Short mmCIF file of C-alpha atoms and ligand atoms in Angstrom, two decimals:
data_model
loop_
_atom_site.label_atom_id
_atom_site.label_comp_id
_atom_site.label_asym_id
_atom_site.label_seq_id
_atom_site.Cartn_x
_atom_site.Cartn_y
_atom_site.Cartn_z
CA MET A 1 -63.97 84.99 69.80
CA ALA A 2 -62.18 87.96 70.71
CA GLU A 3 -59.20 88.93 68.59
CA ARG A 4 -57.41 90.79 71.30
CA GLY A 5 -56.35 90.11 74.75
CA ASN A 6 -54.59 87.24 76.35
CA MET A 7 -54.92 83.68 75.05
CA SER A 8 -57.71 82.39 77.81
CA GLU A 9 -59.93 85.05 76.15
CA ARG A 10 -59.62 83.54 72.74
CA ILE A 11 -60.40 80.03 73.99
CA TYR A 12 -63.95 79.46 74.11
CA ALA A 13 -66.04 76.10 74.86
CA VAL A 14 -68.84 74.92 73.22
CA ALA A 15 -71.06 72.52 75.67
CA ILE A 16 -73.58 70.16 74.33
CA ASP A 17 -75.58 68.12 76.39
CA GLY A 18 -78.55 65.97 75.95
CA PRO A 19 -80.17 62.28 76.19
CA ALA A 20 -78.86 59.02 74.79
CA GLY A 21 -79.25 58.97 71.02
CA ALA A 22 -80.11 62.62 70.25
CA GLY A 23 -77.39 62.91 67.75
CA LYS A 24 -74.79 64.70 70.08
CA SER A 25 -71.57 63.10 68.72
CA THR A 26 -72.47 63.14 65.10
CA ILE A 27 -73.46 67.11 65.37
CA ALA A 28 -70.28 67.99 67.82
CA LYS A 29 -68.08 66.14 65.40
CA ARG A 30 -69.23 68.10 62.33
CA LEU A 31 -69.33 71.31 64.33
CA SER A 32 -65.81 70.85 65.75
CA SER A 33 -64.35 70.31 62.38
CA GLY A 34 -66.01 73.35 60.96
CA LEU A 35 -64.88 75.38 63.67
CA GLY A 36 -61.44 73.91 63.82
CA VAL A 37 -61.49 73.05 67.26
CA ILE A 38 -61.01 69.64 69.09
CA TYR A 39 -64.06 67.56 69.90
CA VAL A 40 -64.06 65.93 73.29
CA ASP A 41 -66.72 62.86 73.80
CA THR A 42 -67.02 62.66 77.55
CA GLY A 43 -69.07 59.66 77.21
CA ALA A 44 -66.14 57.92 75.76
CA MET A 45 -63.99 58.52 78.92
CA TYR A 46 -67.12 56.97 81.23
CA ARG A 47 -67.08 53.89 78.85
CA ALA A 48 -63.31 53.56 79.16
CA MET A 49 -63.72 53.60 83.07
CA ALA A 50 -66.42 50.93 82.65
CA LEU A 51 -64.30 48.74 80.72
CA TYR A 52 -61.43 48.73 83.13
CA MET A 53 -64.14 47.70 85.89
CA ILE A 54 -65.03 44.81 83.70
CA LYS A 55 -61.60 43.97 82.84
CA LYS A 56 -60.81 43.91 86.73
CA GLY A 57 -63.88 41.59 87.35
CA ILE A 58 -65.42 44.28 89.76
CA SER A 59 -69.31 43.92 90.00
CA ALA A 60 -71.50 46.83 89.10
CA GLU A 61 -73.02 46.62 92.60
CA ASP A 62 -69.74 47.08 94.37
CA ASN A 63 -69.67 50.87 94.78
CA ASP A 64 -66.69 50.83 97.01
CA GLY A 65 -64.88 48.53 94.78
CA ILE A 66 -65.36 51.02 91.86
CA SER A 67 -64.43 53.89 94.00
CA LYS A 68 -61.20 52.14 94.88
CA ALA A 69 -60.30 50.89 91.37
CA CYS A 70 -60.86 54.04 89.43
CA GLN A 71 -58.01 55.48 91.29
CA ASP A 72 -55.72 52.96 89.46
CA ALA A 73 -57.43 53.63 85.98
CA ASP A 74 -55.26 55.99 83.93
CA ILE A 75 -57.45 57.69 81.30
CA SER A 76 -55.98 60.24 79.10
CA ILE A 77 -57.09 61.31 75.43
CA ASP A 78 -54.99 61.75 72.36
CA PHE A 79 -56.14 63.14 68.97
CA ALA A 80 -55.28 61.27 65.72
CA ASP A 81 -56.50 62.67 62.43
CA GLY A 82 -59.00 64.61 64.29
CA GLU A 83 -60.44 61.81 66.04
CA GLN A 84 -60.52 61.35 69.93
CA VAL A 85 -58.42 58.29 71.04
CA VAL A 86 -59.11 57.24 74.40
CA ILE A 87 -56.15 55.61 76.22
CA LEU A 88 -56.63 53.39 79.22
CA ASN A 89 -53.57 52.57 81.02
CA GLY A 90 -51.45 53.01 77.72
CA GLU A 91 -53.95 51.04 75.40
CA ASN A 92 -56.09 52.62 72.73
CA VAL A 93 -59.23 51.32 73.68
CA ASN A 94 -61.58 53.01 71.23
CA GLY A 95 -62.47 49.58 69.52
CA LEU A 96 -63.58 47.93 72.80
CA ILE A 97 -65.87 50.68 74.43
CA ARG A 98 -69.06 50.48 72.17
CA THR A 99 -70.17 47.16 73.31
CA GLU A 100 -73.81 46.59 74.85
CA GLU A 101 -71.75 45.16 78.03
CA VAL A 102 -69.64 48.55 78.28
CA SER A 103 -72.84 50.65 77.81
CA ARG A 104 -74.64 49.00 80.71
CA MET A 105 -71.83 49.01 82.99
CA ALA A 106 -71.04 52.74 82.03
CA SER A 107 -74.39 53.82 82.81
CA ILE A 108 -73.81 52.49 86.43
CA THR A 109 -70.52 53.43 87.11
CA SER A 110 -71.14 56.90 85.95
CA LYS A 111 -73.09 57.26 88.96
CA ASN A 112 -70.16 56.74 91.15
CA PRO A 113 -68.93 60.30 92.87
CA ASP A 114 -65.19 59.26 92.58
CA VAL A 115 -65.20 58.13 89.06
CA ARG A 116 -67.12 61.53 88.15
CA THR A 117 -64.60 63.40 90.28
CA LYS A 118 -61.67 62.19 88.20
CA LEU A 119 -63.20 62.21 84.82
CA VAL A 120 -64.70 65.82 85.30
CA GLU A 121 -60.94 66.95 86.33
CA LEU A 122 -59.53 65.38 82.82
CA GLN A 123 -62.28 67.10 81.15
CA ARG A 124 -61.68 70.58 82.30
CA LYS A 125 -57.87 70.28 82.11
CA LEU A 126 -58.67 69.57 78.18
CA ALA A 127 -60.85 72.67 77.97
CA LYS A 128 -58.26 74.87 79.71
CA SER A 129 -55.61 75.07 77.14
CA LYS A 130 -57.72 74.42 73.93
CA SER A 131 -60.93 75.58 72.39
CA VAL A 132 -63.37 72.65 72.53
CA VAL A 133 -66.69 71.21 71.50
CA MET A 134 -67.53 68.90 74.35
CA ASP A 135 -70.67 66.65 74.59
CA GLY A 136 -72.01 64.85 77.50
CA ARG A 137 -74.72 64.79 80.16
CA ASP A 138 -73.22 67.55 82.67
CA ILE A 139 -71.20 69.78 80.42
CA GLY A 140 -73.05 72.89 80.66
CA THR A 141 -74.26 72.34 84.09
CA VAL A 142 -71.13 71.00 86.04
CA VAL A 143 -67.88 70.48 83.81
CA LEU A 144 -67.87 73.89 82.16
CA PRO A 145 -70.55 76.25 83.76
CA ASP A 146 -69.06 79.17 82.15
CA ALA A 147 -69.04 77.88 78.62
CA LYS A 148 -69.70 80.46 75.86
CA VAL A 149 -72.16 78.27 74.38
CA LYS A 150 -74.43 75.82 75.68
CA ILE A 151 -76.65 73.69 73.74
CA TYR A 152 -79.50 71.07 75.00
CA LEU A 153 -79.92 68.73 71.88
CA THR A 154 -82.99 66.39 72.42
CA ALA A 155 -85.43 64.60 70.27
CA SER A 156 -88.60 62.66 71.32
CA SER A 157 -87.79 59.06 72.51
CA ALA A 158 -89.50 57.50 69.36
CA VAL A 159 -87.65 59.51 66.98
CA ARG A 160 -84.14 58.55 68.67
CA ALA A 161 -85.35 54.69 68.76
CA LYS A 162 -85.89 55.00 65.11
CA ARG A 163 -82.52 56.65 64.10
CA ARG A 164 -80.82 53.92 66.14
CA TYR A 165 -82.98 51.20 64.53
CA ASP A 166 -82.19 52.56 61.23
CA GLU A 167 -78.38 52.68 61.96
CA LEU A 168 -78.20 49.12 63.19
CA THR A 169 -80.43 47.41 60.32
CA ALA A 170 -77.98 49.40 57.95
CA LYS A 171 -75.13 47.56 59.46
CA GLY A 172 -77.14 44.22 59.05
CA GLU A 173 -77.91 43.83 62.81
CA LYS A 174 -81.41 42.33 63.64
CA CYS A 175 -83.08 44.48 66.21
CA ASP A 176 -86.67 45.40 67.63
CA LEU A 177 -87.80 49.16 67.52
CA ALA A 178 -89.80 48.67 70.83
CA VAL A 179 -86.94 47.28 72.70
CA ILE A 180 -84.65 49.81 71.42
CA GLU A 181 -87.24 52.66 72.66
CA ALA A 182 -87.57 50.90 76.10
CA ASP A 183 -83.93 51.04 76.23
CA ILE A 184 -83.82 54.60 75.56
CA ILE A 185 -86.50 55.47 78.00
CA GLU A 186 -84.68 53.57 80.71
CA ARG A 187 -81.44 55.13 80.30
CA ASP A 188 -83.17 58.67 80.20
CA GLU A 189 -84.70 57.62 83.43
CA ARG A 190 -81.25 56.78 84.91
CA ASP A 191 -79.62 59.60 83.64
CA MET A 192 -81.84 62.52 84.66
CA ASN A 193 -82.62 60.98 88.11
CA ARG A 194 -79.08 60.10 89.46
CA GLU A 195 -77.88 61.77 92.52
CA ILE A 196 -74.77 63.57 91.23
CA ALA A 197 -74.84 65.72 87.84
CA PRO A 198 -78.07 64.52 86.57
CA LEU A 199 -78.97 65.11 82.85
CA LYS A 200 -80.60 68.53 82.76
CA GLN A 201 -80.83 71.52 80.49
CA ALA A 202 -78.76 74.61 82.05
CA ASP A 203 -80.54 77.59 82.62
CA ASP A 204 -78.40 79.29 79.63
CA ALA A 205 -78.66 76.67 77.27
CA VAL A 206 -80.40 76.70 74.11
CA LEU A 207 -82.80 74.04 73.60
CA VAL A 208 -82.65 72.27 70.03
CA ASP A 209 -85.25 69.44 69.57
CA THR A 210 -84.11 67.63 66.48
CA SER A 211 -87.13 65.32 66.27
CA ASP A 212 -88.24 66.96 62.95
CA MET A 213 -84.94 68.13 61.75
CA GLY A 214 -82.47 66.64 59.13
CA ILE A 215 -78.63 66.81 59.97
CA ASP A 216 -77.95 69.68 57.77
CA GLU A 217 -80.57 71.85 59.45
CA VAL A 218 -79.34 70.80 62.91
CA HIS A 219 -75.75 71.82 61.94
CA GLN A 220 -77.11 75.17 60.57
CA ARG A 221 -78.89 75.66 63.58
CA LEU A 222 -75.96 74.86 65.95
CA LEU A 223 -73.51 77.11 63.87
CA ASP A 224 -76.12 80.01 64.07
CA ILE A 225 -76.05 79.72 67.86
CA VAL A 226 -72.23 79.71 68.22
CA ASN A 227 -71.88 82.81 65.75
CA ALA A 228 -74.53 84.59 67.81
CA ARG A 229 -72.63 83.80 71.01
CA ILE A 230 -69.21 83.85 70.14
CA GLY A 231 -69.20 85.82 66.78
O1 DC B 301 -72.92 59.05 75.78
P1 DC B 301 -72.64 57.82 75.97
O2 DC B 301 -73.82 56.71 75.67
O3 DC B 301 -71.26 57.28 75.27
O4 DC B 301 -72.33 57.87 77.58
C1 DC B 301 -71.98 56.54 78.27
C2 DC B 301 -72.39 56.71 79.66
O5 DC B 301 -71.78 57.72 80.30
C3 DC B 301 -73.87 56.92 79.65
O6 DC B 301 -74.64 55.99 80.72
C4 DC B 301 -73.80 58.30 80.47
C5 DC B 301 -72.72 58.58 81.08
N1 DC B 301 -72.03 59.95 80.79
C6 DC B 301 -72.14 60.79 81.83
O7 DC B 301 -72.75 60.26 83.00
N2 DC B 301 -71.54 61.94 81.93
C7 DC B 301 -71.11 62.50 80.97
N3 DC B 301 -70.83 63.91 80.80
C8 DC B 301 -71.22 61.57 79.57
C9 DC B 301 -71.58 60.42 79.89
#
């Protein structure tokens, strides 16, 4: 980070992309709080948009309906105690966007070009005036191609499935490891092969495979990358 110069020179972005279940949000939260910058979870915005479509009764197959309806969905972001709060038409929807139904709808509505245009604009606006750690699928490639730091965080599908399985069983939820892994592979397939802004590693992103790493080790590795790129 430059100490001299105008405001914009001191503003920086850390872009973290990667597949579902790679641990992006856990690590991005920790990194942003250590750096004292805001954390922007772009997946939550796609989830809020999906929730809007569900509330409006718009079918996942109705691409034109999704394009039209997304113009009336006013999505904004607030921060309370360092946590991102997603506001959908005036309502805090943080508690409503982590269901299976919303996950499924988000993975379909996020393919719609009008949805993406609208949310990318909001994401760029957030990174314009403040330093951010932003995670998603297309941050380093599309949203913030000039980000000072780009990280592609991944892990094998087996490891990602096991982490999710442990998380759910710790909460007392019954689940099947093989089903979770199949679901992860299906989401990878959709995210990586869609026409617009598919998930891929940016040419200038650093690949971090966390399959054999613990959370502290990943955090330290990312801090080293950030320090090397922005000092
Ligand atoms: O990261 P997540 O599971 O909360 O993301 C929800 C959905 O949004 C997922 O299907 C991928 C999509 N998404 C996207 O297309 N682009 C982003 N920058 C972030 C998420």
